[in-house]
mmCIF file of C-alpha atoms and ligand atoms in Angstrom:
data_model
loop_
_atom_site.group_PDB
_atom_site.id
_atom_site.type_symbol
_atom_site.label_atom_id
_atom_site.label_comp_id
_atom_site.label_asym_id
_atom_site.label_seq_id
_atom_site.Cartn_x
_atom_site.Cartn_y
_atom_site.Cartn_z
ATOM 1 C CA MET Y 1 -180.008 -96.296 -46.931
ATOM 2 C CA SER Y 2 -178.646 -98.273 -49.832
ATOM 3 C CA LYS Y 3 -175.382 -98.178 -51.713
ATOM 4 C CA LEU Y 4 -174.718 -99.301 -55.263
ATOM 5 C CA SER Y 5 -171.821 -99.000 -57.675
ATOM 6 C CA LEU Y 6 -172.086 -95.917 -59.889
ATOM 7 C CA ASP Y 7 -172.367 -97.897 -63.150
ATOM 8 C CA ARG Y 8 -175.300 -99.903 -61.742
ATOM 9 C CA ILE Y 9 -176.960 -96.716 -60.565
ATOM 10 C CA LEU Y 10 -176.712 -95.103 -63.990
ATOM 11 C CA GLN Y 11 -178.033 -98.240 -65.649
ATOM 12 C CA SER Y 12 -180.955 -98.453 -63.188
ATOM 13 C CA GLN Y 13 -181.910 -94.872 -64.074
ATOM 14 C CA GLY Y 14 -182.139 -95.752 -67.761
ATOM 15 C CA PHE Y 15 -178.957 -94.201 -69.117
ATOM 16 C CA GLY Y 16 -178.164 -97.270 -71.222
ATOM 17 C CA THR Y 17 -176.295 -100.555 -71.029
ATOM 18 C CA ARG Y 18 -173.775 -101.175 -68.261
ATOM 19 C CA LYS Y 19 -170.980 -100.866 -70.849
ATOM 20 C CA TYR Y 20 -172.285 -97.518 -72.087
ATOM 21 C CA CYS Y 21 -172.748 -96.227 -68.513
ATOM 22 C CA ARG Y 22 -169.163 -97.199 -67.636
ATOM 23 C CA ALA Y 23 -167.912 -95.295 -70.675
ATOM 24 C CA LEU Y 24 -169.940 -92.214 -69.682
ATOM 25 C CA ILE Y 25 -168.401 -92.281 -66.205
ATOM 26 C CA GLU Y 26 -164.842 -92.847 -67.460
ATOM 27 C CA ASP Y 27 -165.250 -89.993 -69.947
ATOM 28 C CA GLY Y 28 -166.029 -87.609 -67.057
ATOM 29 C CA ASP Y 29 -169.631 -86.996 -68.146
ATOM 30 C CA VAL Y 30 -171.138 -87.922 -64.763
ATOM 31 C CA ALA Y 31 -171.177 -85.969 -61.514
ATOM 32 C CA VAL Y 32 -172.373 -87.312 -58.156
ATOM 33 C CA ASN Y 33 -173.963 -84.639 -55.991
ATOM 34 C CA GLY Y 34 -172.048 -82.034 -57.967
ATOM 35 C CA ASP Y 35 -168.591 -83.697 -58.151
ATOM 36 C CA ILE Y 36 -167.346 -85.427 -61.314
ATOM 37 C CA VAL Y 37 -166.583 -89.091 -60.608
ATOM 38 C CA ASP Y 38 -164.693 -91.197 -63.166
ATOM 39 C CA ASN Y 39 -164.494 -94.449 -61.188
ATOM 40 C CA TYR Y 40 -167.496 -96.560 -62.192
ATOM 41 C CA LYS Y 41 -166.916 -98.989 -59.294
ATOM 42 C CA LEU Y 42 -167.394 -96.288 -56.674
ATOM 43 C CA SER Y 43 -170.084 -97.265 -54.186
ATOM 44 C CA VAL Y 44 -172.594 -94.437 -53.903
ATOM 45 C CA GLU Y 45 -175.454 -93.833 -51.480
ATOM 46 C CA THR Y 46 -178.674 -93.661 -53.508
ATOM 47 C CA ASP Y 47 -180.749 -91.872 -50.841
ATOM 48 C CA GLY Y 48 -181.006 -88.214 -51.848
ATOM 49 C CA LEU Y 49 -178.599 -88.749 -54.752
ATOM 50 C CA VAL Y 50 -178.501 -86.161 -57.523
ATOM 51 C CA LEU Y 51 -176.612 -87.174 -60.656
ATOM 52 C CA THR Y 52 -175.496 -84.816 -63.370
ATOM 53 C CA VAL Y 53 -175.192 -86.448 -66.758
ATOM 54 C CA PHE Y 54 -174.055 -84.323 -69.697
ATOM 55 C CA ASP Y 55 -174.667 -81.229 -67.556
ATOM 56 C CA GLU Y 56 -178.253 -82.224 -66.835
ATOM 57 C CA GLU Y 57 -179.382 -82.938 -63.271
ATOM 58 C CA TRP Y 58 -181.145 -86.211 -62.594
ATOM 59 C CA VAL Y 59 -182.587 -87.036 -59.162
ATOM 60 C CA TYR Y 60 -182.185 -90.740 -58.394
ATOM 61 C CA ARG Y 61 -185.479 -92.596 -58.142
ATOM 62 C CA GLU Y 62 -185.643 -96.291 -57.413
ATOM 63 C CA ARG Y 63 -188.994 -96.466 -59.216
ATOM 64 C CA VAL Y 64 -190.809 -93.823 -61.207
ATOM 65 C CA TYR Y 65 -194.503 -92.966 -61.108
ATOM 66 C CA ILE Y 66 -195.561 -90.662 -63.903
ATOM 67 C CA ALA Y 67 -198.718 -88.857 -64.976
ATOM 68 C CA LEU Y 68 -198.943 -88.124 -68.692
ATOM 69 C CA TYR Y 69 -201.552 -85.915 -70.337
ATOM 70 C CA LYS Y 70 -202.007 -88.165 -73.340
ATOM 71 C CA PRO Y 71 -202.806 -86.407 -76.588
ATOM 72 C CA ALA Y 72 -204.849 -88.083 -79.341
ATOM 73 C CA ASN Y 73 -203.046 -90.163 -81.948
ATOM 74 C CA PHE Y 74 -200.647 -91.916 -79.603
ATOM 75 C CA GLU Y 75 -200.902 -95.620 -78.815
ATOM 76 C CA CYS Y 76 -200.501 -97.213 -75.392
ATOM 77 C CA SER Y 77 -199.525 -100.611 -76.768
ATOM 78 C CA ARG Y 78 -195.956 -101.903 -76.385
ATOM 79 C CA LYS Y 79 -195.681 -102.348 -80.123
ATOM 80 C CA PRO Y 80 -197.583 -99.443 -81.631
ATOM 81 C CA SER Y 81 -198.644 -100.022 -85.218
ATOM 82 C CA HIS Y 82 -200.500 -96.974 -86.597
ATOM 83 C CA HIS Y 83 -199.410 -94.098 -84.353
ATOM 84 C CA PRO Y 84 -196.353 -93.334 -82.223
ATOM 85 C CA GLY Y 85 -196.280 -94.933 -78.773
ATOM 86 C CA VAL Y 86 -196.870 -92.881 -75.615
ATOM 87 C CA LEU Y 87 -193.280 -93.600 -74.519
ATOM 88 C CA THR Y 88 -192.066 -91.287 -77.275
ATOM 89 C CA LEU Y 89 -193.561 -88.421 -75.211
ATOM 90 C CA LEU Y 90 -191.195 -89.148 -72.308
ATOM 91 C CA PRO Y 91 -187.394 -88.803 -71.965
ATOM 92 C CA GLU Y 92 -185.502 -91.717 -73.520
ATOM 93 C CA GLN Y 93 -184.363 -92.984 -70.088
ATOM 94 C CA PHE Y 94 -187.885 -94.140 -69.286
ATOM 95 C CA GLY Y 95 -187.919 -96.545 -72.217
ATOM 96 C CA TRP Y 96 -184.618 -98.051 -71.048
ATOM 97 C CA ARG Y 97 -186.000 -98.615 -67.569
ATOM 98 C CA ASP Y 98 -189.128 -100.286 -68.934
ATOM 99 C CA VAL Y 99 -191.701 -97.694 -67.991
ATOM 100 C CA GLN Y 100 -195.151 -98.859 -69.126
ATOM 101 C CA PRO Y 101 -198.673 -97.467 -69.143
ATOM 102 C CA VAL Y 102 -200.915 -98.501 -66.272
ATOM 103 C CA GLY Y 103 -203.913 -99.770 -68.215
ATOM 104 C CA ARG Y 104 -204.664 -98.251 -71.590
ATOM 105 C CA LEU Y 105 -206.390 -95.397 -73.287
ATOM 106 C CA ASP Y 106 -207.474 -95.778 -76.922
ATOM 107 C CA HIS Y 107 -205.311 -94.037 -79.482
ATOM 108 C CA ASP Y 108 -207.970 -91.330 -79.955
ATOM 109 C CA THR Y 109 -208.682 -90.841 -76.221
ATOM 110 C CA THR Y 110 -206.967 -87.924 -74.498
ATOM 111 C CA GLY Y 111 -206.256 -87.325 -70.816
ATOM 112 C CA LEU Y 112 -204.707 -88.756 -67.685
ATOM 113 C CA LEU Y 113 -202.520 -91.824 -68.167
ATOM 114 C CA LEU Y 114 -200.393 -93.260 -65.362
ATOM 115 C CA MET Y 115 -197.055 -94.814 -66.229
ATOM 116 C CA SER Y 116 -194.482 -96.622 -64.107
ATOM 117 C CA ASP Y 117 -191.611 -99.098 -64.005
ATOM 118 C CA ASP Y 118 -192.928 -100.618 -60.770
ATOM 119 C CA GLY Y 119 -194.394 -103.986 -61.798
ATOM 120 C CA PRO Y 120 -196.388 -104.679 -58.594
ATOM 121 C CA PHE Y 121 -197.818 -101.132 -58.711
ATOM 122 C CA ILE Y 122 -198.906 -101.569 -62.351
ATOM 123 C CA HIS Y 123 -200.398 -104.942 -61.526
ATOM 124 C CA ALA Y 124 -202.264 -103.682 -58.449
ATOM 125 C CA GLN Y 125 -203.617 -100.592 -60.208
ATOM 126 C CA SER Y 126 -204.795 -102.597 -63.227
ATOM 127 C CA SER Y 127 -206.435 -105.353 -61.192
ATOM 128 C CA PRO Y 128 -210.157 -105.768 -61.944
ATOM 129 C CA LYS Y 129 -210.664 -106.168 -58.182
ATOM 130 C CA ARG Y 130 -209.424 -102.638 -57.547
ATOM 131 C CA HIS Y 131 -212.364 -100.326 -58.020
ATOM 132 C CA VAL Y 132 -210.691 -96.954 -58.465
ATOM 133 C CA PRO Y 133 -213.176 -94.530 -60.084
ATOM 134 C CA LYS Y 134 -212.094 -93.134 -63.427
ATOM 135 C CA VAL Y 135 -213.744 -89.984 -64.704
ATOM 136 C CA TYR Y 136 -214.415 -89.606 -68.428
ATOM 137 C CA GLN Y 137 -215.865 -86.784 -70.503
ATOM 138 C CA ALA Y 138 -217.449 -88.124 -73.668
ATOM 139 C CA THR Y 139 -218.770 -86.195 -76.641
ATOM 140 C CA THR Y 140 -221.638 -88.017 -78.279
ATOM 141 C CA ALA Y 141 -222.949 -88.105 -81.829
ATOM 142 C CA GLU Y 142 -226.587 -87.933 -80.675
ATOM 143 C CA PRO Y 143 -228.027 -85.719 -77.918
ATOM 144 C CA VAL Y 144 -227.662 -86.962 -74.352
ATOM 145 C CA THR Y 145 -231.131 -87.760 -73.052
ATOM 146 C CA PRO Y 146 -232.287 -88.505 -69.481
ATOM 147 C CA GLU Y 147 -233.011 -92.041 -70.760
ATOM 148 C CA LEU Y 148 -229.396 -92.473 -71.846
ATOM 149 C CA VAL Y 149 -228.181 -91.339 -68.419
ATOM 150 C CA ALA Y 150 -230.627 -93.693 -66.702
ATOM 151 C CA GLN Y 151 -229.555 -96.622 -68.899
ATOM 152 C CA LEU Y 152 -225.876 -96.095 -68.129
ATOM 153 C CA LEU Y 153 -226.629 -95.893 -64.414
ATOM 154 C CA ASP Y 154 -228.877 -98.986 -64.482
ATOM 155 C CA GLY Y 155 -226.333 -101.000 -66.463
ATOM 156 C CA VAL Y 156 -225.952 -101.992 -70.097
ATOM 157 C CA GLN Y 157 -225.194 -105.448 -71.384
ATOM 158 C CA LEU Y 158 -222.063 -105.728 -73.545
ATOM 159 C CA HIS Y 159 -221.975 -108.818 -75.707
ATOM 160 C CA ASP Y 160 -218.858 -110.439 -74.178
ATOM 161 C CA GLU Y 161 -219.637 -109.586 -70.537
ATOM 162 C CA PRO Y 162 -221.436 -111.959 -68.184
ATOM 163 C CA ALA Y 163 -223.370 -109.178 -66.443
ATOM 164 C CA PRO Y 164 -224.484 -105.633 -67.284
ATOM 165 C CA LEU Y 165 -221.915 -102.901 -66.616
ATOM 166 C CA ARG Y 166 -223.046 -99.741 -64.912
ATOM 167 C CA ALA Y 167 -221.601 -96.293 -64.436
ATOM 168 C CA VAL Y 168 -220.977 -95.185 -60.845
ATOM 169 C CA SER Y 169 -222.174 -91.755 -61.822
ATOM 170 C CA CYS Y 170 -223.297 -90.132 -65.002
ATOM 171 C CA VAL Y 171 -224.152 -86.478 -65.669
ATOM 172 C CA ALA Y 172 -225.185 -84.757 -68.906
ATOM 173 C CA ARG Y 173 -222.880 -81.892 -69.855
ATOM 174 C CA GLY Y 174 -224.656 -79.809 -72.449
ATOM 175 C CA ASP Y 175 -226.482 -81.247 -75.452
ATOM 176 C CA LYS Y 176 -223.921 -83.798 -76.616
ATOM 177 C CA GLY Y 177 -221.636 -84.172 -73.646
ATOM 178 C CA ILE Y 178 -221.671 -86.595 -70.761
ATOM 179 C CA GLU Y 179 -219.446 -87.196 -67.759
ATOM 180 C CA ILE Y 180 -219.228 -90.866 -66.901
ATOM 181 C CA VAL Y 181 -217.483 -92.372 -63.877
ATOM 182 C CA LEU Y 182 -216.527 -96.035 -64.158
ATOM 183 C CA GLU Y 183 -214.886 -98.380 -61.700
ATOM 184 C CA GLN Y 184 -213.986 -101.104 -64.169
ATOM 185 C CA GLY Y 185 -211.529 -100.751 -67.016
ATOM 186 C CA LYS Y 186 -212.903 -103.040 -69.724
ATOM 187 C CA TYR Y 187 -211.753 -102.788 -73.303
ATOM 188 C CA HIS Y 188 -213.309 -99.703 -75.008
ATOM 189 C CA GLN Y 189 -215.726 -99.616 -72.089
ATOM 190 C CA VAL Y 190 -217.071 -96.078 -72.420
ATOM 191 C CA LYS Y 191 -217.475 -96.326 -76.183
ATOM 192 C CA ARG Y 192 -219.128 -99.734 -75.991
ATOM 193 C CA MET Y 193 -221.467 -98.696 -73.183
ATOM 194 C CA LEU Y 194 -222.564 -95.611 -75.120
ATOM 195 C CA ALA Y 195 -223.069 -97.719 -78.249
ATOM 196 C CA ALA Y 196 -225.040 -100.342 -76.283
ATOM 197 C CA ALA Y 197 -227.264 -97.523 -74.988
ATOM 198 C CA GLY Y 198 -227.978 -96.390 -78.546
ATOM 199 C CA ASN Y 199 -225.588 -93.449 -78.895
ATOM 200 C CA HIS Y 200 -222.060 -93.090 -80.273
ATOM 201 C CA CYS Y 201 -218.915 -91.678 -78.654
ATOM 202 C CA SER Y 202 -217.200 -89.243 -80.996
ATOM 203 C CA ALA Y 203 -214.511 -88.012 -78.582
ATOM 204 C CA LEU Y 204 -213.298 -89.174 -75.184
ATOM 205 C CA HIS Y 205 -211.179 -87.620 -72.452
ATOM 206 C CA ARG Y 206 -210.143 -88.943 -69.022
ATOM 207 C CA SER Y 207 -209.870 -86.169 -66.465
ATOM 208 C CA ALA Y 208 -209.266 -88.087 -63.233
ATOM 209 C CA ILE Y 209 -208.328 -91.390 -61.633
ATOM 210 C CA GLY Y 210 -209.477 -91.660 -58.018
ATOM 211 C CA GLY Y 211 -208.809 -88.257 -56.439
ATOM 212 C CA LEU Y 212 -205.980 -87.459 -58.861
ATOM 213 C CA THR Y 213 -207.120 -84.927 -61.441
ATOM 214 C CA LEU Y 214 -205.328 -83.586 -64.492
ATOM 215 C CA GLU Y 215 -206.323 -80.115 -63.356
ATOM 216 C CA SER Y 216 -204.549 -80.498 -60.007
ATOM 217 C CA LEU Y 217 -201.399 -81.718 -61.771
ATOM 218 C CA GLY Y 218 -201.355 -78.627 -63.952
ATOM 219 C CA ILE Y 219 -199.886 -80.385 -66.989
ATOM 220 C CA LYS Y 220 -200.875 -79.567 -70.539
ATOM 221 C CA GLU Y 221 -201.578 -81.934 -73.397
ATOM 222 C CA GLY Y 222 -198.391 -83.881 -74.239
ATOM 223 C CA GLU Y 223 -196.745 -82.997 -70.901
ATOM 224 C CA TRP Y 224 -195.877 -85.303 -68.011
ATOM 225 C CA CYS Y 225 -194.811 -85.061 -64.365
ATOM 226 C CA PHE Y 226 -193.540 -87.319 -61.605
ATOM 227 C CA LEU Y 227 -196.088 -88.381 -58.994
ATOM 228 C CA GLU Y 228 -195.031 -88.187 -55.368
ATOM 229 C CA GLN Y 229 -196.424 -90.309 -52.539
ATOM 230 C CA ALA Y 230 -199.166 -87.826 -51.591
ATOM 231 C CA GLN Y 231 -200.472 -87.979 -55.171
ATOM 232 C CA LEU Y 232 -200.230 -91.790 -55.322
ATOM 233 C CA ASP Y 233 -202.278 -91.872 -52.125
ATOM 234 C CA LEU Y 234 -205.152 -90.318 -54.081
ATOM 235 C CA LEU Y 235 -205.428 -93.399 -56.327
ATOM 236 C CA VAL Y 236 -207.629 -95.156 -53.854
ATOM 237 C CA PRO Y 237 -210.700 -97.324 -54.425
ATOM 238 C CA SER Y 238 -214.014 -95.658 -53.619
ATOM 239 C CA THR Y 239 -215.095 -98.353 -51.131
HETATM 240 N N1 URA G 1 -213.193 -96.366 -72.515
HETATM 241 C C1 URA G 1 -213.014 -96.323 -73.861
HETATM 242 O O1 URA G 1 -213.899 -96.671 -74.614
HETATM 243 N N2 URA G 1 -211.826 -95.894 -74.318
HETATM 244 C C2 URA G 1 -210.815 -95.481 -73.524
HETATM 245 O O2 URA G 1 -209.756 -95.075 -74.028
HETATM 246 C C3 URA G 1 -211.021 -95.523 -72.135
HETATM 247 C C4 URA G 1 -212.217 -95.974 -71.656
#
């Protein structure tokens, strides 16, 4: 149980500055569990709270955990330079509450991207010590040979890495397709591993992180959804 003043609550949910949130409340644009409240100082229980702002319902969440089906041509960086940022695919509130990607996908990679405003969660999920398997489908420029699969499983040396990096699993999918499971998240890792093994990645898609699959989430390209605890529990290391 925790109570906060209504202006603080609105601000925490990403509706804007404290001043703006106070004005919204005083203008009668905010309802608390269905009743309009125009006193921004009112102390409100956040547990189970449903706000209505401009006639739109908003369930209070102390922190948000989001799965986005990232399309190509969006950047994960905080200051995107050549393409729009992934935050532009989410409601504006998430930018105000500092939602960030958990790790990164390249601008041309599609698939499952986690996002959150929970700093410790982002940190823990991105830690190199946390070996959560990530499943990628790559399309290659050259045919996928048994030798390529064997090389990726044995480990390939990337020029700035102290030791060879290996795939946890690797399966050919048709002539120029390969499913690669990695436990690390090094910069351009799939593309660089394929290049180091003598092929070239022409398209890349991430279909799962741990036991959380895009398919199970049922979201389409460009769509997002909140993740609940049972889904977060699937983001577990393999060992
Ligand atoms: N590996 C890559 O090369 N790119 C990505 O976006 C993700 C993994």
